[in-house]
Amino acid sequence: MGTLNMLGLAKRIGARFLLTSTSEVYGDPLEHPQKETYWGNVNPIGERSCYDEGKRTAETLTMDYHRGDGVEVRIARIFNTYGPRMCLDDGRVVSNFVAQVIRKQPMTVYGDGKQTRSFQYVSDLVNGLVALMDGEHVGPFNLGNPGEFTMLELAEVVKATIDSSASIEFRPNTADDPHMRKPDITKAKELLNWEPKVPLKEGLPLMVNDFRNRILNEDEGKGMK
C-alpha cells in the first residue's frame, strides 16, 4: 500500500520513483548466482511469503505505473546489507551475531549453518542507489556484494573480529529459508559503472565498534536504574 501511495504521488508531481526491492524476490533460488532475468522460486503461501510476494507485487505495481502512466521509476534488488547504526535486535544475521558476541552470548545458527548469504557494506549500497537514481536505466538491478559466505563462515569472521572464544548454538531451521544467495552484478557493473568496494573483513569492524559503544551504553544505563 505504501508503494501504491508513493507511485500515485510520483505520478501527480512528476517525480522519479525509487523502489528498494529485495533479493527475496528470488525466493529459494534454483539459479546460482542470481541474475535479474531470473523469475524466482517463491512459495506463495509460506511463512515468509508476505515479504517475498509483497516485494514482488511492489515491483509489478512500479512497472505498471511506468508502462501505463509514464512514471519514471528505478528498481533496486538489495541483497544483505550491514553497517553502523542498524537496530541492535533487528533479527538480521550480521546484527544478531555481532550483538550476541559482544553480550557474551552464543551465536544462534539455524539449521546446519551451510546456507549462504552475500554481505555488502552500507556505503556500497548507498553509492549503488545514487548511481541508479542518477542514471537512465529502470532496472531492476541487483545491488549486493558477490562475496559469498556460509553462516558458519560468517560466524568465524565475527569471532575473529570480536572474541575468539565465542560459541555457536544450533537451532532448528526456519521455514522456507533460502539455501543460497549470491548476486550476479554484471548488469550494474556495465550500466551503472558500480560494484562494491568494501570487503566483509574491512566493513565488519566498523559495525562492531558502533554496536559495542551502544551495547556498553545500554548496559551502563541499566546499571544506573
mmCIF file of C-alpha atoms in Angstrom:
data_model
loop_
_atom_site.group_PDB
_atom_site.id
_atom_site.type_symbol
_atom_site.label_atom_id
_atom_site.label_comp_id
_atom_site.label_asym_id
_atom_site.label_seq_id
_atom_site.Cartn_x
_atom_site.Cartn_y
_atom_site.Cartn_z
ATOM 1 C CA MET A 1 0.000 0.000 0.000
ATOM 2 C CA GLY A 2 2.889 2.347 0.754
ATOM 3 C CA THR A 3 4.369 1.673 -2.684
ATOM 4 C CA LEU A 4 0.984 2.315 -4.327
ATOM 5 C CA ASN A 5 0.566 5.607 -2.437
ATOM 6 C CA MET A 6 4.060 6.804 -3.380
ATOM 7 C CA LEU A 7 3.612 5.811 -7.029
ATOM 8 C CA GLY A 8 0.420 7.893 -7.082
ATOM 9 C CA LEU A 9 2.329 10.830 -5.599
ATOM 10 C CA ALA A 10 5.178 10.417 -8.117
ATOM 11 C CA LYS A 11 2.625 10.397 -10.951
ATOM 12 C CA ARG A 12 0.936 13.588 -9.709
ATOM 13 C CA ILE A 13 4.094 15.644 -9.215
ATOM 14 C CA GLY A 14 6.272 14.158 -11.967
ATOM 15 C CA ALA A 15 8.895 12.703 -9.592
ATOM 16 C CA ARG A 16 11.373 9.913 -10.250
ATOM 17 C CA PHE A 17 10.455 6.962 -8.006
ATOM 18 C CA LEU A 18 12.923 4.525 -6.422
ATOM 19 C CA LEU A 19 11.700 1.104 -5.308
ATOM 20 C CA THR A 20 14.059 -0.594 -2.881
ATOM 21 C CA SER A 21 13.150 -4.190 -3.623
ATOM 22 C CA THR A 22 14.990 -7.225 -2.330
ATOM 23 C CA SER A 23 16.883 -10.367 -3.244
ATOM 24 C CA GLU A 24 13.979 -12.195 -1.561
ATOM 25 C CA VAL A 25 12.039 -11.855 -4.834
ATOM 26 C CA TYR A 26 14.205 -14.793 -5.986
ATOM 27 C CA GLY A 27 12.907 -16.972 -3.119
ATOM 28 C CA ASP A 28 14.897 -20.183 -2.637
ATOM 29 C CA PRO A 29 16.691 -19.894 -5.983
ATOM 30 C CA LEU A 30 17.274 -22.696 -8.450
ATOM 31 C CA GLU A 31 19.727 -20.405 -10.306
ATOM 32 C CA HIS A 32 23.088 -19.517 -8.769
ATOM 33 C CA PRO A 33 24.253 -16.775 -8.752
ATOM 34 C CA GLN A 34 21.002 -14.912 -9.364
ATOM 35 C CA LYS A 35 20.619 -12.671 -12.438
ATOM 36 C CA GLU A 36 17.898 -10.050 -12.785
ATOM 37 C CA THR A 37 16.317 -12.144 -15.554
ATOM 38 C CA TYR A 38 15.592 -14.978 -13.078
ATOM 39 C CA TRP A 39 11.894 -15.055 -12.094
ATOM 40 C CA GLY A 40 12.477 -16.758 -8.766
ATOM 41 C CA ASN A 41 11.259 -19.768 -6.807
ATOM 42 C CA VAL A 42 8.859 -18.479 -4.161
ATOM 43 C CA ASN A 43 6.323 -20.291 -2.005
ATOM 44 C CA PRO A 44 3.234 -18.031 -2.251
ATOM 45 C CA ILE A 45 1.606 -19.416 0.942
ATOM 46 C CA GLY A 46 4.675 -19.889 3.173
ATOM 47 C CA GLU A 47 5.549 -18.213 6.470
ATOM 48 C CA ARG A 48 7.816 -15.657 4.777
ATOM 49 C CA SER A 49 5.741 -15.213 1.617
ATOM 50 C CA CYS A 50 4.115 -11.976 2.843
ATOM 51 C CA TYR A 51 7.551 -10.334 2.481
ATOM 52 C CA ASP A 52 8.658 -12.104 -0.714
ATOM 53 C CA GLU A 53 5.345 -11.673 -2.514
ATOM 54 C CA GLY A 54 4.830 -8.176 -1.111
ATOM 55 C CA LYS A 55 8.064 -7.041 -2.740
ATOM 56 C CA ARG A 56 7.270 -8.901 -5.982
ATOM 57 C CA THR A 57 3.876 -7.151 -6.079
ATOM 58 C CA ALA A 58 5.580 -3.803 -5.415
ATOM 59 C CA GLU A 59 7.806 -4.406 -8.460
ATOM 60 C CA THR A 60 4.695 -5.242 -10.530
ATOM 61 C CA LEU A 61 2.944 -2.023 -9.438
ATOM 62 C CA THR A 62 6.068 0.015 -10.164
ATOM 63 C CA MET A 63 6.364 -1.334 -13.706
ATOM 64 C CA ASP A 64 2.606 -0.894 -14.290
ATOM 65 C CA TYR A 65 2.842 2.804 -13.385
ATOM 66 C CA HIS A 66 5.942 3.118 -15.577
ATOM 67 C CA ARG A 67 4.373 1.473 -18.620
ATOM 68 C CA GLY A 68 0.806 2.718 -18.150
ATOM 69 C CA ASP A 69 1.318 6.235 -16.813
ATOM 70 C CA GLY A 70 4.854 7.115 -17.884
ATOM 71 C CA VAL A 71 6.144 7.447 -14.306
ATOM 72 C CA GLU A 72 9.951 7.491 -14.166
ATOM 73 C CA VAL A 73 10.940 4.560 -11.976
ATOM 74 C CA ARG A 74 14.083 2.789 -10.788
ATOM 75 C CA ILE A 75 14.137 -0.678 -9.168
ATOM 76 C CA ALA A 76 16.960 -1.951 -6.946
ATOM 77 C CA ARG A 77 17.036 -5.527 -5.647
ATOM 78 C CA ILE A 78 19.047 -5.189 -2.456
ATOM 79 C CA PHE A 79 20.998 -8.122 -1.050
ATOM 80 C CA ASN A 80 22.035 -8.468 2.619
ATOM 81 C CA THR A 81 23.480 -5.175 3.855
ATOM 82 C CA TYR A 82 25.207 -4.348 7.149
ATOM 83 C CA GLY A 83 26.862 -1.404 8.837
ATOM 84 C CA PRO A 84 26.799 1.017 11.784
ATOM 85 C CA ARG A 85 23.537 2.323 13.278
ATOM 86 C CA MET A 86 21.478 -0.761 12.459
ATOM 87 C CA CYS A 87 18.956 -1.791 15.115
ATOM 88 C CA LEU A 88 20.729 -3.934 17.698
ATOM 89 C CA ASP A 89 17.956 -6.544 17.705
ATOM 90 C CA ASP A 90 16.530 -6.384 14.192
ATOM 91 C CA GLY A 91 16.832 -10.140 13.650
ATOM 92 C CA ARG A 92 19.234 -9.860 10.705
ATOM 93 C CA VAL A 93 22.048 -12.379 10.860
ATOM 94 C CA VAL A 94 25.019 -9.967 10.981
ATOM 95 C CA SER A 95 23.456 -7.801 13.708
ATOM 96 C CA ASN A 96 22.390 -10.948 15.599
ATOM 97 C CA PHE A 97 25.899 -12.433 15.586
ATOM 98 C CA VAL A 98 27.656 -9.152 16.453
ATOM 99 C CA ALA A 99 25.271 -8.243 19.282
ATOM 100 C CA GLN A 100 25.332 -11.764 20.712
ATOM 101 C CA VAL A 101 29.124 -11.988 20.822
ATOM 102 C CA ILE A 102 29.502 -8.517 22.376
ATOM 103 C CA ARG A 103 26.932 -9.545 25.024
ATOM 104 C CA LYS A 104 28.891 -12.784 25.656
ATOM 105 C CA GLN A 105 26.016 -14.900 24.331
ATOM 106 C CA PRO A 106 26.353 -17.816 21.888
ATOM 107 C CA MET A 107 25.688 -17.048 18.231
ATOM 108 C CA THR A 108 22.402 -18.554 17.054
ATOM 109 C CA VAL A 109 22.753 -20.610 13.860
ATOM 110 C CA TYR A 110 19.614 -22.074 12.293
ATOM 111 C CA GLY A 111 19.846 -25.460 10.590
ATOM 112 C CA ASP A 112 23.318 -26.763 9.731
ATOM 113 C CA GLY A 113 24.733 -23.292 9.017
ATOM 114 C CA LYS A 114 25.652 -24.206 5.444
ATOM 115 C CA GLN A 115 23.142 -21.848 3.825
ATOM 116 C CA THR A 116 24.920 -18.952 2.107
ATOM 117 C CA ARG A 117 24.416 -15.192 2.006
ATOM 118 C CA SER A 118 26.319 -12.272 0.455
ATOM 119 C CA PHE A 119 27.005 -9.217 2.616
ATOM 120 C CA GLN A 120 27.544 -5.672 1.351
ATOM 121 C CA TYR A 121 28.628 -2.699 3.434
ATOM 122 C CA VAL A 122 26.109 0.135 3.656
ATOM 123 C CA SER A 123 28.272 2.736 1.862
ATOM 124 C CA ASP A 124 28.489 0.463 -1.195
ATOM 125 C CA LEU A 125 24.704 0.189 -1.259
ATOM 126 C CA VAL A 126 24.249 3.966 -0.967
ATOM 127 C CA ASN A 127 26.661 4.521 -3.864
ATOM 128 C CA GLY A 128 24.726 1.990 -5.920
ATOM 129 C CA LEU A 129 21.375 3.636 -5.203
ATOM 130 C CA VAL A 130 22.763 7.070 -6.116
ATOM 131 C CA ALA A 131 24.186 5.689 -9.379
ATOM 132 C CA LEU A 132 20.820 4.079 -10.151
ATOM 133 C CA MET A 133 18.835 7.278 -9.492
ATOM 134 C CA ASP A 134 21.313 9.427 -11.446
ATOM 135 C CA GLY A 135 21.305 7.044 -14.412
ATOM 136 C CA GLU A 136 18.820 6.441 -17.208
ATOM 137 C CA HIS A 137 18.119 2.731 -16.687
ATOM 138 C CA VAL A 138 14.947 1.488 -14.976
ATOM 139 C CA GLY A 139 16.333 -1.817 -13.750
ATOM 140 C CA PRO A 140 15.798 -3.991 -11.903
ATOM 141 C CA PHE A 141 19.411 -4.033 -10.719
ATOM 142 C CA ASN A 142 20.979 -6.418 -8.212
ATOM 143 C CA LEU A 143 22.822 -4.351 -5.606
ATOM 144 C CA GLY A 144 24.905 -6.654 -3.446
ATOM 145 C CA ASN A 145 28.379 -7.966 -2.787
ATOM 146 C CA PRO A 146 29.127 -11.231 -4.655
ATOM 147 C CA GLY A 147 31.376 -12.387 -1.792
ATOM 148 C CA GLU A 148 29.506 -15.487 -0.578
ATOM 149 C CA PHE A 149 29.703 -16.884 2.975
ATOM 150 C CA THR A 150 28.018 -19.771 4.750
ATOM 151 C CA MET A 151 26.515 -18.873 8.135
ATOM 152 C CA LEU A 152 29.304 -20.848 9.803
ATOM 153 C CA GLU A 153 31.945 -18.901 7.856
ATOM 154 C CA LEU A 154 30.267 -15.634 8.883
ATOM 155 C CA ALA A 155 30.297 -16.783 12.496
ATOM 156 C CA GLU A 156 34.050 -17.429 12.234
ATOM 157 C CA VAL A 157 34.663 -13.920 10.823
ATOM 158 C CA VAL A 158 32.631 -12.402 13.692
ATOM 159 C CA LYS A 159 34.578 -14.497 16.213
ATOM 160 C CA ALA A 160 37.905 -13.403 14.728
ATOM 161 C CA THR A 161 36.798 -9.744 14.801
ATOM 162 C CA ILE A 162 35.337 -9.616 18.329
ATOM 163 C CA ASP A 163 36.077 -12.618 20.561
ATOM 164 C CA SER A 164 37.826 -15.830 19.543
ATOM 165 C CA SER A 165 36.208 -17.695 22.461
ATOM 166 C CA ALA A 166 32.650 -17.068 21.215
ATOM 167 C CA SER A 167 30.452 -20.146 20.830
ATOM 168 C CA ILE A 168 27.674 -21.262 18.461
ATOM 169 C CA GLU A 169 24.233 -22.576 19.398
ATOM 170 C CA PHE A 170 22.390 -24.572 16.721
ATOM 171 C CA ARG A 171 18.598 -24.355 16.432
ATOM 172 C CA PRO A 172 16.049 -25.892 14.027
ATOM 173 C CA ASN A 173 15.915 -24.090 10.693
ATOM 174 C CA THR A 174 13.149 -21.620 9.851
ATOM 175 C CA ALA A 175 10.552 -22.388 7.173
ATOM 176 C CA ASP A 176 11.433 -21.686 3.512
ATOM 177 C CA ASP A 177 14.908 -20.429 4.413
ATOM 178 C CA PRO A 178 16.793 -19.893 1.112
ATOM 179 C CA HIS A 179 19.738 -22.255 0.736
ATOM 180 C CA MET A 180 21.836 -19.892 -1.400
ATOM 181 C CA ARG A 181 22.031 -16.181 -2.034
ATOM 182 C CA LYS A 182 24.587 -14.517 -4.303
ATOM 183 C CA PRO A 183 24.033 -11.643 -6.739
ATOM 184 C CA ASP A 184 25.204 -11.564 -10.319
ATOM 185 C CA ILE A 185 26.085 -7.847 -10.588
ATOM 186 C CA THR A 186 27.196 -7.842 -14.248
ATOM 187 C CA LYS A 187 24.286 -5.568 -15.225
ATOM 188 C CA ALA A 188 25.084 -2.979 -12.510
ATOM 189 C CA LYS A 189 28.774 -3.022 -13.471
ATOM 190 C CA GLU A 190 28.031 -2.444 -17.149
ATOM 191 C CA LEU A 191 25.138 0.036 -16.971
ATOM 192 C CA LEU A 192 25.740 1.862 -13.663
ATOM 193 C CA ASN A 193 29.533 1.556 -13.513
ATOM 194 C CA TRP A 194 29.025 0.282 -9.957
ATOM 195 C CA GLU A 195 30.471 -2.510 -7.892
ATOM 196 C CA PRO A 196 31.038 -2.894 -4.130
ATOM 197 C CA LYS A 197 34.442 -1.856 -2.761
ATOM 198 C CA VAL A 198 34.320 -2.832 0.932
ATOM 199 C CA PRO A 199 35.038 -6.493 1.803
ATOM 200 C CA LEU A 200 33.494 -8.039 4.925
ATOM 201 C CA LYS A 201 36.797 -8.044 6.823
ATOM 202 C CA GLU A 202 37.005 -4.242 6.436
ATOM 203 C CA GLY A 203 33.363 -3.320 6.928
ATOM 204 C CA LEU A 204 32.588 -5.581 9.885
ATOM 205 C CA PRO A 205 34.965 -3.861 12.374
ATOM 206 C CA LEU A 206 33.265 -0.503 11.622
ATOM 207 C CA MET A 207 29.909 -2.015 12.520
ATOM 208 C CA VAL A 208 31.348 -3.771 15.587
ATOM 209 C CA ASN A 209 32.740 -0.505 17.020
ATOM 210 C CA ASP A 210 29.323 1.140 16.727
ATOM 211 C CA PHE A 211 27.470 -1.853 18.232
ATOM 212 C CA ARG A 212 29.977 -2.157 21.069
ATOM 213 C CA ASN A 213 29.570 1.510 22.046
ATOM 214 C CA ARG A 214 25.787 1.309 22.023
ATOM 215 C CA ILE A 215 25.587 -2.004 23.888
ATOM 216 C CA LEU A 216 28.021 -0.763 26.564
ATOM 217 C CA ASN A 217 25.989 2.448 26.962
ATOM 218 C CA GLU A 218 22.842 0.335 27.170
ATOM 219 C CA ASP A 219 24.398 -1.797 29.927
ATOM 220 C CA GLU A 220 25.587 1.287 31.833
ATOM 221 C CA GLY A 221 22.069 2.714 31.657
ATOM 222 C CA LYS A 222 20.620 -0.471 33.141
ATOM 223 C CA GLY A 223 23.176 -0.375 35.929
ATOM 224 C CA MET A 224 22.140 3.154 36.898
ATOM 225 C CA LYS A 225 18.459 2.274 37.296
#
